[in-house]
mmCIF file of C-alpha atoms in Angstrom:
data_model
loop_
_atom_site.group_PDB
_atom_site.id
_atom_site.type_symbol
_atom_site.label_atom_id
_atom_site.label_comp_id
_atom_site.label_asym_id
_atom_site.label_seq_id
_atom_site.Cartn_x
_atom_site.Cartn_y
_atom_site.Cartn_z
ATOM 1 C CA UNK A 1063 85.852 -156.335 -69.839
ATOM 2 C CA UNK A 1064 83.798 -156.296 -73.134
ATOM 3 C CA UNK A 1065 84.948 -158.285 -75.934
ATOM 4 C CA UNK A 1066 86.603 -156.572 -79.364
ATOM 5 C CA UNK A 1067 84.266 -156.113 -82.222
ATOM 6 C CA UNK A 1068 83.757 -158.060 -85.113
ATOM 7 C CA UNK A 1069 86.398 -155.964 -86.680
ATOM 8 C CA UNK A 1070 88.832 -155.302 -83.843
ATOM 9 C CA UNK A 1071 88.154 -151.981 -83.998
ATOM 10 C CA UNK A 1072 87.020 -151.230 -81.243
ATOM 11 C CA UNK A 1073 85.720 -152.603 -77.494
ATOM 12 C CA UNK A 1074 83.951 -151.351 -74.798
ATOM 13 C CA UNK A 1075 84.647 -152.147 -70.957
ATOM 14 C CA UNK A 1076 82.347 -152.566 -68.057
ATOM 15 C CA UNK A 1077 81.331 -148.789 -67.650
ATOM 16 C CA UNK A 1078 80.625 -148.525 -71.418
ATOM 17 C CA UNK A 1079 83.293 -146.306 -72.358
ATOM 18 C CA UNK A 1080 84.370 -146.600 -76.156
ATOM 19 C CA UNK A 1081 88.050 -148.177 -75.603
ATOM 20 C CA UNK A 1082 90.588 -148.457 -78.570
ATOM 21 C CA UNK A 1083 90.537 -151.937 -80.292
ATOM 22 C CA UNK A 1084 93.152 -154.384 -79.773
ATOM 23 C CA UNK A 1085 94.167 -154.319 -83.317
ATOM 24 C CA UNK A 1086 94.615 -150.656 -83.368
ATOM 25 C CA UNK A 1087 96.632 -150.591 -79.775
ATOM 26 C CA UNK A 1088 99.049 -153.540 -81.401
ATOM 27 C CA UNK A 1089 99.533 -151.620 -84.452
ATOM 28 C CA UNK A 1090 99.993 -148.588 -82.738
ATOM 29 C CA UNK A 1091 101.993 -149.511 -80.162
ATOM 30 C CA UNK A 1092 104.027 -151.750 -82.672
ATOM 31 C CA UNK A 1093 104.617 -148.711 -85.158
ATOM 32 C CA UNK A 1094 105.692 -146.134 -81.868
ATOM 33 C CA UNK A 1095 108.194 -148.542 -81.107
ATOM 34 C CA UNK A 1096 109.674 -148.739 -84.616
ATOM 35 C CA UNK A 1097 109.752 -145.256 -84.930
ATOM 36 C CA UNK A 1098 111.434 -144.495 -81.865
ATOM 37 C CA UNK A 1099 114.265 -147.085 -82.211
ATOM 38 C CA UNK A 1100 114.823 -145.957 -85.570
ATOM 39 C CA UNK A 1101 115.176 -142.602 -84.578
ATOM 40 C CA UNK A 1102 117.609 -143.772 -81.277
ATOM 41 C CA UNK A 1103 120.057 -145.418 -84.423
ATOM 42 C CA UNK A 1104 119.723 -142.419 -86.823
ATOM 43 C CA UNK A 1105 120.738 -140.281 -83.866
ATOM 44 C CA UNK A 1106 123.979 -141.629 -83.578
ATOM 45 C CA UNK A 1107 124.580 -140.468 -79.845
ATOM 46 C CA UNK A 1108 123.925 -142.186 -76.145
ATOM 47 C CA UNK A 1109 120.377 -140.317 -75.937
ATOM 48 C CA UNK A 1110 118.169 -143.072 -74.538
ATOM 49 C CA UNK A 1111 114.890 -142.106 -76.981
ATOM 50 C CA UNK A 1112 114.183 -145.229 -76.225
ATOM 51 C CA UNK A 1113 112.549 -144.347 -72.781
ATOM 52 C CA UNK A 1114 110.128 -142.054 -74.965
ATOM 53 C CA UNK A 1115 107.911 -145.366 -75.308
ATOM 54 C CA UNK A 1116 106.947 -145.163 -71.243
ATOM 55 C CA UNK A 1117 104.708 -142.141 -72.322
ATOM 56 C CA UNK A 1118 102.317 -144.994 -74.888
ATOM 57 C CA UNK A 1119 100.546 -146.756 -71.615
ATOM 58 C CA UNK A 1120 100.045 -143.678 -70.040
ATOM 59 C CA UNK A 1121 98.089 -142.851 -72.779
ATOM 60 C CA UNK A 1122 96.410 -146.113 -72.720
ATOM 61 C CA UNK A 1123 95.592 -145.440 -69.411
ATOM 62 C CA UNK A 1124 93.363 -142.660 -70.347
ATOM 63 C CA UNK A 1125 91.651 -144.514 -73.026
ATOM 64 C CA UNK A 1126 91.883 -148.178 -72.705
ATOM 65 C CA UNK A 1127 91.235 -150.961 -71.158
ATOM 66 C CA UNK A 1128 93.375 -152.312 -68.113
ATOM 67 C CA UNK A 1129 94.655 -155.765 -70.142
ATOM 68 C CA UNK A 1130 95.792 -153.014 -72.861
ATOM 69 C CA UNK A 1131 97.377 -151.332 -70.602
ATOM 70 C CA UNK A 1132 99.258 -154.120 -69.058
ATOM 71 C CA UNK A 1133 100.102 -155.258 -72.350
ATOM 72 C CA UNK A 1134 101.913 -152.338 -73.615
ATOM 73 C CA UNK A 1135 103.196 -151.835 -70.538
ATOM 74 C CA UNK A 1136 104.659 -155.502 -70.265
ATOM 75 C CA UNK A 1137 106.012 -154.444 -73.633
ATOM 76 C CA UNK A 1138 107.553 -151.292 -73.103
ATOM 77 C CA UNK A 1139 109.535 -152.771 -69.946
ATOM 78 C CA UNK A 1140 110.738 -155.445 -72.506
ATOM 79 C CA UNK A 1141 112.038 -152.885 -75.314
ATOM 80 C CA UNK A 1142 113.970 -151.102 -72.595
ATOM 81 C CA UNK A 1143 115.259 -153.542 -70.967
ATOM 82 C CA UNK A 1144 116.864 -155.206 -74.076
ATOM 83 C CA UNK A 1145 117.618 -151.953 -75.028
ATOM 84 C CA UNK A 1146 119.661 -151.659 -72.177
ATOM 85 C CA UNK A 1147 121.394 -154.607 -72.501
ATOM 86 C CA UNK A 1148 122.563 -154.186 -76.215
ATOM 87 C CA UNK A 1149 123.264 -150.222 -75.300
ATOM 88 C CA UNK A 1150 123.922 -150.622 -71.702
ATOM 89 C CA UNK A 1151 124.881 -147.201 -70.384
ATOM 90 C CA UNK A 1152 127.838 -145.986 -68.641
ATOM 91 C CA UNK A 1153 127.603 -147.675 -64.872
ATOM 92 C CA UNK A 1154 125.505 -150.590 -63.824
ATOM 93 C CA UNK A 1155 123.460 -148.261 -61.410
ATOM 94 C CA UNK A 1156 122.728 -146.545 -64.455
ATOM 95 C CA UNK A 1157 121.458 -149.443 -65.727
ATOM 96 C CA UNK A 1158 118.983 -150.604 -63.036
ATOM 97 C CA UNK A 1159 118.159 -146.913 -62.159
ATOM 98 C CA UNK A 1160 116.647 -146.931 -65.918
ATOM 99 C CA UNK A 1161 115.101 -150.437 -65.352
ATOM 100 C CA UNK A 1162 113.729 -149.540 -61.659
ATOM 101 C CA UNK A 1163 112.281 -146.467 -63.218
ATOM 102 C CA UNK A 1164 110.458 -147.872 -66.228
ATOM 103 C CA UNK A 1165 108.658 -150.847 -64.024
ATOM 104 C CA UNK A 1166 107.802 -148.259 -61.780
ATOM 105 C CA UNK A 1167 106.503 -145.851 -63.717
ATOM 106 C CA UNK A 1168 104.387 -149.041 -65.801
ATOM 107 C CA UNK A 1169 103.037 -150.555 -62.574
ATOM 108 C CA UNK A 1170 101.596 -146.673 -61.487
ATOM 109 C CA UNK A 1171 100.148 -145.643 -65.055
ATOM 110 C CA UNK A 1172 98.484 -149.583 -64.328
ATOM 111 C CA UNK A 1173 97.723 -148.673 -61.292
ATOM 112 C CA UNK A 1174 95.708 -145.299 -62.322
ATOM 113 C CA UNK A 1175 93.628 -147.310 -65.536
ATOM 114 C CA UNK A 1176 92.651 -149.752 -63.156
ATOM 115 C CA UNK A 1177 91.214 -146.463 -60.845
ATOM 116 C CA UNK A 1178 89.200 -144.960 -63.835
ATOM 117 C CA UNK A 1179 87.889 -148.026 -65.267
ATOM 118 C CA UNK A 1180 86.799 -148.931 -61.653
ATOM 119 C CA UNK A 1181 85.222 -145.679 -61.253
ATOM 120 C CA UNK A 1182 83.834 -145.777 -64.658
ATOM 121 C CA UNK A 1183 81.988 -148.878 -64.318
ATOM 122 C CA UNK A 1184 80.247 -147.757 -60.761
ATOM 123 C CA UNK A 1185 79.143 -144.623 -62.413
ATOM 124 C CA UNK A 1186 77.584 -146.815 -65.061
ATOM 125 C CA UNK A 1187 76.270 -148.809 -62.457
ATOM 126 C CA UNK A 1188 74.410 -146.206 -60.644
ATOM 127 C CA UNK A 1189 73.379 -144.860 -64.357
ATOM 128 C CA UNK A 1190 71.734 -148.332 -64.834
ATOM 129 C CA UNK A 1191 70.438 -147.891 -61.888
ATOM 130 C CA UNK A 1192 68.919 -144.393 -62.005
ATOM 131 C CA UNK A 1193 67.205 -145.587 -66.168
ATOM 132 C CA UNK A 1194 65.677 -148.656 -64.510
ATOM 133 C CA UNK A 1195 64.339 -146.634 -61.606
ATOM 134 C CA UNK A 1196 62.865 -143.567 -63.879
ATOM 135 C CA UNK A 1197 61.078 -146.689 -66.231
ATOM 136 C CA UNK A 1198 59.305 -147.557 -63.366
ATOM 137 C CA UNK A 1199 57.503 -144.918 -62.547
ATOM 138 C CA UNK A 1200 57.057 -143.577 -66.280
ATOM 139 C CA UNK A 1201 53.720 -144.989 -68.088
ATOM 140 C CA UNK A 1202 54.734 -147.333 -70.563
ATOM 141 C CA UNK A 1203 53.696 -146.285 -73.974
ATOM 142 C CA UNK A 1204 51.507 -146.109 -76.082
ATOM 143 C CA UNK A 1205 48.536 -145.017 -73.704
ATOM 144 C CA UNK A 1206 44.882 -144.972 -75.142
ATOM 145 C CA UNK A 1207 41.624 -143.506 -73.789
ATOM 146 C CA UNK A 1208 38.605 -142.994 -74.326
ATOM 147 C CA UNK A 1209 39.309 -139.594 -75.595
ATOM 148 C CA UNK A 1210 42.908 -139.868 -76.793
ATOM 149 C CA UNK A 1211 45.739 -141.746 -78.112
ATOM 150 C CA UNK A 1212 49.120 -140.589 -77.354
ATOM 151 C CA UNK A 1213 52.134 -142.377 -78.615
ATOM 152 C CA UNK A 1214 55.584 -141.142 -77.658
ATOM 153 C CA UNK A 1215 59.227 -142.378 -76.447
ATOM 154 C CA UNK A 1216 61.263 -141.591 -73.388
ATOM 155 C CA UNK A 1217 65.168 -142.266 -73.892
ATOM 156 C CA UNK A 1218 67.894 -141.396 -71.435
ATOM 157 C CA UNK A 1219 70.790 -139.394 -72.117
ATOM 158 C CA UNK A 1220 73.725 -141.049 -73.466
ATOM 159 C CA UNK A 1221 76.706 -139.120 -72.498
ATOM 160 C CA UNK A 1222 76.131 -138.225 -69.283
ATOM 161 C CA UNK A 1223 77.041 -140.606 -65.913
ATOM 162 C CA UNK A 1224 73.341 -140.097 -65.004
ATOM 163 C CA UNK A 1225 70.088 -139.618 -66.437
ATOM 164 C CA UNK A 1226 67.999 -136.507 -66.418
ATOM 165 C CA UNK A 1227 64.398 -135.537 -65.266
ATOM 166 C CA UNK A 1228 62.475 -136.063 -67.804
ATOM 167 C CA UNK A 1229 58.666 -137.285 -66.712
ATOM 168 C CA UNK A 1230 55.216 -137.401 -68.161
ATOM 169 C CA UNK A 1231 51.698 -139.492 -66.977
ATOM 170 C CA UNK A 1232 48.166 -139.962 -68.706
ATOM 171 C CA UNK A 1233 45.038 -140.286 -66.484
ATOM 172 C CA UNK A 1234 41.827 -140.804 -67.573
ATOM 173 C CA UNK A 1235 39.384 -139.310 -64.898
ATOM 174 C CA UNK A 1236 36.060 -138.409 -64.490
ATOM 175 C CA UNK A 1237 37.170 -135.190 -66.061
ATOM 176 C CA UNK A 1238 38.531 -136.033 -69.110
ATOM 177 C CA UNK A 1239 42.011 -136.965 -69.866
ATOM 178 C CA UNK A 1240 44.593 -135.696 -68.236
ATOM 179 C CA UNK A 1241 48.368 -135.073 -69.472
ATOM 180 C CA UNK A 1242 51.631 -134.130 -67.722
ATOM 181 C CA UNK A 1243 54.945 -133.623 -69.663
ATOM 182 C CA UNK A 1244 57.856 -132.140 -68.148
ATOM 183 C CA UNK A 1245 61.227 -131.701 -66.702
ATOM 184 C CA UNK A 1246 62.987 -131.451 -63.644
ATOM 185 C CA UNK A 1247 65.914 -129.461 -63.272
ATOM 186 C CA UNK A 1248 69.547 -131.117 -62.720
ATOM 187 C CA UNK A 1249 69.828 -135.512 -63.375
ATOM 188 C CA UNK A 1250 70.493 -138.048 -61.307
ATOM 189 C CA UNK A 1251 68.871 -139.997 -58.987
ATOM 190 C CA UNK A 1252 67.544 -136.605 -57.070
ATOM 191 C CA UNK A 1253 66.174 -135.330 -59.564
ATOM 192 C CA UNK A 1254 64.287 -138.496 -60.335
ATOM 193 C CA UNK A 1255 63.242 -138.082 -56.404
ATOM 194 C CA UNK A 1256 61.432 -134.857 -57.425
ATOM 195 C CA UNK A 1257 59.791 -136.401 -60.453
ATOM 196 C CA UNK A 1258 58.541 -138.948 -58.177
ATOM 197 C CA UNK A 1259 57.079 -136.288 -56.203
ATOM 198 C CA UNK A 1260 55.703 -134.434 -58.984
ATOM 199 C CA UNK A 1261 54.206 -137.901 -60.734
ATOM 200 C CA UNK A 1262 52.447 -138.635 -57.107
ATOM 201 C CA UNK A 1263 51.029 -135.717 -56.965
ATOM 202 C CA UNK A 1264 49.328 -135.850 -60.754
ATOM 203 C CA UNK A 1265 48.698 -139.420 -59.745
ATOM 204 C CA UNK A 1266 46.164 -138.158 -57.136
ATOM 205 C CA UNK A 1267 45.336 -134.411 -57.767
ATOM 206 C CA UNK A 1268 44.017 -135.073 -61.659
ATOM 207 C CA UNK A 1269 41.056 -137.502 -60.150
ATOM 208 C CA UNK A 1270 40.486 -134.957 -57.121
ATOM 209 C CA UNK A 1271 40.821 -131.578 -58.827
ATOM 210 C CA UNK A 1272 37.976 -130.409 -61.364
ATOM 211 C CA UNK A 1273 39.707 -127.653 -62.463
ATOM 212 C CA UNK A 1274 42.950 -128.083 -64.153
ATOM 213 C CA UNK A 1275 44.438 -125.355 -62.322
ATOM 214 C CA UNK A 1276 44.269 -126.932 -59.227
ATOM 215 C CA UNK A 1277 46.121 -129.902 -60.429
ATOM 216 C CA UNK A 1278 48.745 -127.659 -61.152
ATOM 217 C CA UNK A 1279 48.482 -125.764 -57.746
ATOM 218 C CA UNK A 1280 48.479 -129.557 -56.318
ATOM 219 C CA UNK A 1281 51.679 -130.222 -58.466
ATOM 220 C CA UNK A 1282 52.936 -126.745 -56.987
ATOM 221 C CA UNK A 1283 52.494 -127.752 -53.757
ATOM 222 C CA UNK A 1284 54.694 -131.455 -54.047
ATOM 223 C CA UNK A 1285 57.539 -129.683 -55.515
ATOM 224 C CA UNK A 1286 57.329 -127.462 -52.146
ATOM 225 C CA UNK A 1287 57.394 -129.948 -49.840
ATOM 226 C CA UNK A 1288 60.077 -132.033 -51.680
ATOM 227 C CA UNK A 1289 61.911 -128.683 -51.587
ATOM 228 C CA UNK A 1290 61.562 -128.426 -48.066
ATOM 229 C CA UNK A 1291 62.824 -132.257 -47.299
ATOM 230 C CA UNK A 1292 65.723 -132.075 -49.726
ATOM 231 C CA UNK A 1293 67.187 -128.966 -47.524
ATOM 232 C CA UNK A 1294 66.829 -130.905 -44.255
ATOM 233 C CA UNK A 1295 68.535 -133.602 -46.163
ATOM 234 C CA UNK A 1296 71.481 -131.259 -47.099
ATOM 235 C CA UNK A 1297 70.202 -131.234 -50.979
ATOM 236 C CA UNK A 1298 70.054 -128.662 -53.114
ATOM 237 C CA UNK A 1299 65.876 -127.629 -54.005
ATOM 238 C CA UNK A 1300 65.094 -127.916 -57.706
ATOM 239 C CA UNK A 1301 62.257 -126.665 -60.092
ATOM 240 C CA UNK A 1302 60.098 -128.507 -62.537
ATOM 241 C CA UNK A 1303 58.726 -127.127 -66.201
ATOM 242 C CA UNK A 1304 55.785 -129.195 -66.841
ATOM 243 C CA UNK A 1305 52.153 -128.731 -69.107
ATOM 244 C CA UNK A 1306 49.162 -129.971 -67.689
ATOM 245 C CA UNK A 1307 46.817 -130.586 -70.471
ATOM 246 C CA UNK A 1308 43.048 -131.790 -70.590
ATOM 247 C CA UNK A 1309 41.184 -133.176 -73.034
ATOM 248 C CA UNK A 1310 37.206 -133.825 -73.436
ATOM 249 C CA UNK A 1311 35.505 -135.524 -76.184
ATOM 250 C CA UNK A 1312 34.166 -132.275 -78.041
ATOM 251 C CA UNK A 1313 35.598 -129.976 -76.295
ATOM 252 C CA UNK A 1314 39.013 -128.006 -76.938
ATOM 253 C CA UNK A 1315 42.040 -128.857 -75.158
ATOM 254 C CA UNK A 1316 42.926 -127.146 -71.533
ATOM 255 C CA UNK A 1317 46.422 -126.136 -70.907
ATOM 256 C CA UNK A 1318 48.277 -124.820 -67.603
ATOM 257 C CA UNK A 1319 52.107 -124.321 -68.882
ATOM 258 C CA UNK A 1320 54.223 -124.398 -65.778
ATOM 259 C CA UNK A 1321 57.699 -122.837 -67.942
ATOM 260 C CA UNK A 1322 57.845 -125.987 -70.157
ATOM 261 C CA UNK A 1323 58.075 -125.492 -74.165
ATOM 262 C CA UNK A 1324 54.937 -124.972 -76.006
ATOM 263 C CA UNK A 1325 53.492 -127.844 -77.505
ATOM 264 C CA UNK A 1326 53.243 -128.021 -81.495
ATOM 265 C CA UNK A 1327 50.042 -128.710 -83.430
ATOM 266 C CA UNK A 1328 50.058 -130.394 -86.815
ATOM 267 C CA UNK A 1329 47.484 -130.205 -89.019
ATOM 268 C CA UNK A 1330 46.525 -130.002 -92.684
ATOM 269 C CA UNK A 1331 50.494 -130.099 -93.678
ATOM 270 C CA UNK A 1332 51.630 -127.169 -91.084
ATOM 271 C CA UNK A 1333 53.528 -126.956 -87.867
ATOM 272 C CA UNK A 1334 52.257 -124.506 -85.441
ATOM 273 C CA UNK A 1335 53.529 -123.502 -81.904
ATOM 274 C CA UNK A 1336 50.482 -123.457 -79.815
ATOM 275 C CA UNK A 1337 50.706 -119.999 -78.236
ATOM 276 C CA UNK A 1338 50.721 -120.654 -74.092
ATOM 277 C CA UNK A 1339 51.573 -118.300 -71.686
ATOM 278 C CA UNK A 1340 55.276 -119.769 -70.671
ATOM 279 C CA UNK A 1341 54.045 -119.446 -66.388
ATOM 280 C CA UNK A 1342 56.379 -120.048 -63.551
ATOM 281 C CA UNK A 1343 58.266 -123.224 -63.017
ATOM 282 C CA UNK A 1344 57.152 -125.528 -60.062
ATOM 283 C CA UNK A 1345 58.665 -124.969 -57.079
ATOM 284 C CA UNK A 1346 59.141 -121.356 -57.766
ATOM 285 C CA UNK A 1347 55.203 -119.884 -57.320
ATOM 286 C CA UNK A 1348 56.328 -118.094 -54.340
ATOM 287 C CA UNK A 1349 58.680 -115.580 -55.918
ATOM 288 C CA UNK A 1350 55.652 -114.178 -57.937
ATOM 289 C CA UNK A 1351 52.278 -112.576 -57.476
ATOM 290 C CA UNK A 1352 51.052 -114.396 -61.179
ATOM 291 C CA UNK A 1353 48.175 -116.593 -61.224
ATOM 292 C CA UNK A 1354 48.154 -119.790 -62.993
ATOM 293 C CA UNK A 1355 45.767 -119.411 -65.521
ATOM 294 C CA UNK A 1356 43.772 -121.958 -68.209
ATOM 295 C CA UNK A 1357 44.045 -121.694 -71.946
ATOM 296 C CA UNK A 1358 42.059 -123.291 -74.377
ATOM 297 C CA UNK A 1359 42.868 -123.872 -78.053
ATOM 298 C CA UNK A 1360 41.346 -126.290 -80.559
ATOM 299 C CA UNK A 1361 42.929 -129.833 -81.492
ATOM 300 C CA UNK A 1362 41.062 -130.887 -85.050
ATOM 301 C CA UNK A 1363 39.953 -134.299 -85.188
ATOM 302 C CA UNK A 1364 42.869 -135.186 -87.347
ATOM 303 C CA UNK A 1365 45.094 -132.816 -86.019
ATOM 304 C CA UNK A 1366 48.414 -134.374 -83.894
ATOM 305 C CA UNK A 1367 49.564 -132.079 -80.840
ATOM 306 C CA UNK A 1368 53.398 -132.993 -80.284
ATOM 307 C CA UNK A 1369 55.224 -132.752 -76.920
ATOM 308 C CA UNK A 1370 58.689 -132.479 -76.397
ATOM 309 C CA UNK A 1371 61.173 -131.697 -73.687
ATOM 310 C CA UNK A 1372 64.477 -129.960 -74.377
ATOM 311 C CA UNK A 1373 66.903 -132.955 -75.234
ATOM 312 C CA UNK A 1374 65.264 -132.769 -79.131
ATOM 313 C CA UNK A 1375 65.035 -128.554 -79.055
ATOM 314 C CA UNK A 1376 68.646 -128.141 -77.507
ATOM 315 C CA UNK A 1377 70.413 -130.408 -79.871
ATOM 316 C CA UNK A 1378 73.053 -129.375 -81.242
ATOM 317 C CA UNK A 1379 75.138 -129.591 -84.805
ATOM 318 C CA UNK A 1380 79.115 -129.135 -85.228
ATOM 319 C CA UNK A 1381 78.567 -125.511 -85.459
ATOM 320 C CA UNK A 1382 76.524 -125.165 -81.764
ATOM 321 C CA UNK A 1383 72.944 -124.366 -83.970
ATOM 322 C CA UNK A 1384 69.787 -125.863 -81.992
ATOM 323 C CA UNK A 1385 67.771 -128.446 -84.129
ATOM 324 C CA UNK A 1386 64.653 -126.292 -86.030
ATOM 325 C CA UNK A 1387 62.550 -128.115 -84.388
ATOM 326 C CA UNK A 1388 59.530 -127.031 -86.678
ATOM 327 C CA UNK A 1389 61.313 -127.159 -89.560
ATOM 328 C CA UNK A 1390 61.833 -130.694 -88.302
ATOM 329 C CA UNK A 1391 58.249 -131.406 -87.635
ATOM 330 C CA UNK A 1392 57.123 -129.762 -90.659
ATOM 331 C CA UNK A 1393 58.719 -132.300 -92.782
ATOM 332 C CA UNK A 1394 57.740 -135.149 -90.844
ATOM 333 C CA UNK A 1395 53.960 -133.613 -90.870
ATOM 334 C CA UNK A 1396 52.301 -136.230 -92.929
ATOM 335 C CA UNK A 1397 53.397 -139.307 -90.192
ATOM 336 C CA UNK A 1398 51.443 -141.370 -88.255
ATOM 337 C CA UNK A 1399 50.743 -140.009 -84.895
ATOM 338 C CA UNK A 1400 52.132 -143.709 -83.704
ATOM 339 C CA UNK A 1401 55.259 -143.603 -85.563
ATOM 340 C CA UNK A 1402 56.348 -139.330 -85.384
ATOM 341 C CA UNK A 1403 57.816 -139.373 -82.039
ATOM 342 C CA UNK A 1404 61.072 -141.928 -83.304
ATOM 343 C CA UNK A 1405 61.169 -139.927 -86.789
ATOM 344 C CA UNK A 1406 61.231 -136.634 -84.767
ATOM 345 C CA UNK A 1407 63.792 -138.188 -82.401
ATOM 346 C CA UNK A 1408 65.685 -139.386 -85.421
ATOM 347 C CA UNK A 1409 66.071 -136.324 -87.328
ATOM 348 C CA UNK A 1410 67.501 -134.746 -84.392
ATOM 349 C CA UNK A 1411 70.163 -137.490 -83.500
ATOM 350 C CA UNK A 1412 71.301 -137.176 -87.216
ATOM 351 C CA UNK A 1413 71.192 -133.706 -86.489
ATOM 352 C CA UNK A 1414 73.626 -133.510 -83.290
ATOM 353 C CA UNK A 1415 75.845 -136.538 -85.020
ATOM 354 C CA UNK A 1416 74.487 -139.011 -82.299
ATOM 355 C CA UNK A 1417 75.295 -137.193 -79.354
ATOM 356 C CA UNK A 1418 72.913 -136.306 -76.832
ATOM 357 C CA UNK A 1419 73.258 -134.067 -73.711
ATOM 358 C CA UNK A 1420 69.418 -134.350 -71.785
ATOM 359 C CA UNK A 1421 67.629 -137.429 -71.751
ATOM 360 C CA UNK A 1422 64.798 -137.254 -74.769
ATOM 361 C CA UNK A 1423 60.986 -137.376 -74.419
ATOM 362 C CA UNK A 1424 58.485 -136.894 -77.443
ATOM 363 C CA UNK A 1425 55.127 -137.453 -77.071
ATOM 364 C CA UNK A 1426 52.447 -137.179 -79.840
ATOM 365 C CA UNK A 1427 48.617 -137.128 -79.168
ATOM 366 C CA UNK A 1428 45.311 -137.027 -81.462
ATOM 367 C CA UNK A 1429 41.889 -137.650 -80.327
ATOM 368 C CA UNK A 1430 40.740 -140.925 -79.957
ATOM 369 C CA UNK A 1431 38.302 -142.174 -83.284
#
C-alpha cells in the first residue's frame, strides 16, 4: 500500500490509483455515522437507519484502499451491533439475522476491494512493464549529427492501463540523416511489437536504401509481415502513421509522410504547417494504387522543424476543443530548439488539466552549426 501524504489527503496504492486519504475516510465515515444515528433518534420509530451505514465500505471499495475498507467496515459492524443491543429488535433471530447480515455483507464488499486493487496493481505492473520495454528500443535523447540536432521527449500516457505506440529513430548514414516519427495504432505491449518491427526495419533499410522512398517501401514491407504473424498468432493486424525525413548538409529536407501529421516549421517568429501529401498508413499500401512519393521543402539555417504525434494535437480542454497546436507553437516560437519540446508539452497538459489519453512524443530539429 502507499503511504498518506504529507497532508493526509490523499494516498495512492500499489497500482497507482489516487485513493481517498485517511483523514478524509475518518472524517467522512465519522460524520455518516453521526448523521444517520441522529436521524434514527429524530425518527422516533423502530426503522433501523442505522443499517444505512453498510452502504459507506461499499463505496470504499470502489475507491479505497483495502485497510480503509476494513476499517470502516470493522466500524460499521461495531455501530450496528451496539445499536442492536441498546435498540434490540423484536426477537433474538431478529437480532442475529441483522448481525449475520452486516458481517456478511462487510467481509464481501472486503472481499471485492481486495479483487480490484489486486487487479489494479497487475495492470500497473504490466504498464511498467510495457514503458520500460518501449525505452529500450526508443533512442535516448537528445541525438546530434553531423547534419542535425534534434531534441525532443517521449512520455507515456497516464491514464490508460497501457502505453501507446508512439516511436521515432535518428540514423546518420552515408546518405544523410535519417528521421522516423510515428505511431502505431492501438497500445499495449502489441502494439509496441509492431513498433519494434517498424524501428528494425528503419534500423536497416535507412543505411541500405538511397532513396528515401524505399526506406519507406522497406518500412511498408515490416508492417506486412508483422501483419501476417500477428493473424497466425490470433492478433488483430494494425497500421502505423510515420514521416520519414532526410536531411543533407545544403540541401533541403526529404519527406515521405506515411498518414502521420505534418510537421511544423518555425522560423523568423511564425508557425507554419509544412504542406505534405498525408499518404497511406503502413500496413495498408495494398488497398491503393498511390505511389509513395518524395517532397522537398526548405529548413533555414535557423529555422526549427517540430514533430509531434497526436497525444499533444488531440488534447483536450473541459469543453472537448483540441489544443491549437500552432497557436501553441506560435507563442513558444522564440525557444530554444533544446528546450521547445517540454514547453510545447507543457502548454498542452495545462491545456487538457493534466490529463492525457495517448502517450506524448515531440521532437524538435535544426541543422547542425
Amino acid at each position: 500500500m502507499g503511504g498518506a501524504d504529507a497532508d493526509g489527503s490523499a494516498e495512492r496504492d500499489d497500482g497507482g490509483t489516487r485513493a481517498p486519504g485517511n483523514r478524509a475516510v475518518v472524517l467522512g465515515v465519522l460524520a455518516s455515522t453521526a448523521v444517520v444515528l441522529l436521524a434514527q433518534a429524530a425518527s422516533g420509530t423502530s426503522a433501523r437507519l442505522v443499517l444505512l451505514l453498510v452502504f459507506l465500505p461499499a463505496l470504499l471499495a470502489g475507491l479505497g484502499t483495502v485497510a480503509q475498507t476494513v476499517a470502516a467496515s470493522v466500524w460499521v459492524a461495531g455501530v450496528v451491533a451496539v445499536s442492536t443491543v441498546l435498540f434490540p429488535p423484536s426477537s433474538l433471530a431478529a437480532r442475529v439475522g441483522t448481525l449475520v447480515g452486516v458481517v456478511g455483507a462487510e467481509a464481501a464488499v472486503v472481499g471485492l476491494c481486495t479483487r480490484r486493487v489486486r487487479r489494479e496493481r497487475e495492470l500497473f505492473r504490466m504498464r511498467q512493464t510495457a514503458v520500460a520495454l518501449q525505452r529500450q528500443l526508443l533512442r535516448p535523447l537528445p541525438v546530434l549529427t553531423p547534419d542535425v540536432q534534434l531534441y525532443g521527449l517521449y512520455r507515456p500516457v497516464e491514464e490508460d492501463a497501457l502505453v501507446g505506440g508512439d516511436l521515432y529513430d535518428v540514423a546518420d548514414t552515408p546518405y544523410g540523416t535519417r528521421v522516423l516519427v510515428g505511431d502505431v495504432q492501438g497500445k499495449g505491449l502489441p502494439a509496441i511489437g509492431a513498433g519494434f518491427a517498424v524501428l528494425s526495419a528503419f534500423r536497416e533499410a535507412a543505411f541500405r536504401e538511397p532513396a528515401l522512398t524505399g526506406v519507406a517501401d522497406a518500412l511498408e514491407a515490416a508492417v506486412e509481415r508483422h501483419n501476417a504473424y500477428a493473424v497466425q498468432g490470433g492478433e488483430s493486424e494494425r497500421f502505423v502513421t510515420a514521416t520519414v525525413l532526410g536531411v543533407e548538409r545544403g540541401a533541403d529536407v526529404q519527406a515521405v509522410n506515411c498518414g502521420h501529421l505534418a510537421p511544423y516549421l518555425l522560423h523568423g517568429g511564425r508557425v507554419e504547417a509544412v504542406p505534405l501529401p498525408a499518404g497511406v498508413p503502413l500496413g495498408l499500401a495494398e488497398l491503393t494504387d498511390e505511389v509513395r512519393t518524395v517532397r522537398w521543402f526548405a529548413l533555414p539555417e535557423d529555422g526549427v522543424l517540430v514533430l509531434l504525434t497526436d497525444g499533444i494535437t488531440e488534447a483536450q480542454d473541459a469543453t472537448g476543443a483540441f489544443y491549437p497546436v500552432e497557436r501553441g507553437l506560435a507563442a513558444l516560437a522564440t525557444a530554444p530548439a533544446a528546450l521547445l519540446p517540454e514547453a510545447l508539452d507543457r502548454e498542452a497538459r495545462r491545456w487538457s488539466g493534466g490529463r492525457s489519453r495517448d502517450d506524448v512524443t515531440a521532437l524538435s530539429l535544426h541543422r547542425a552549426p
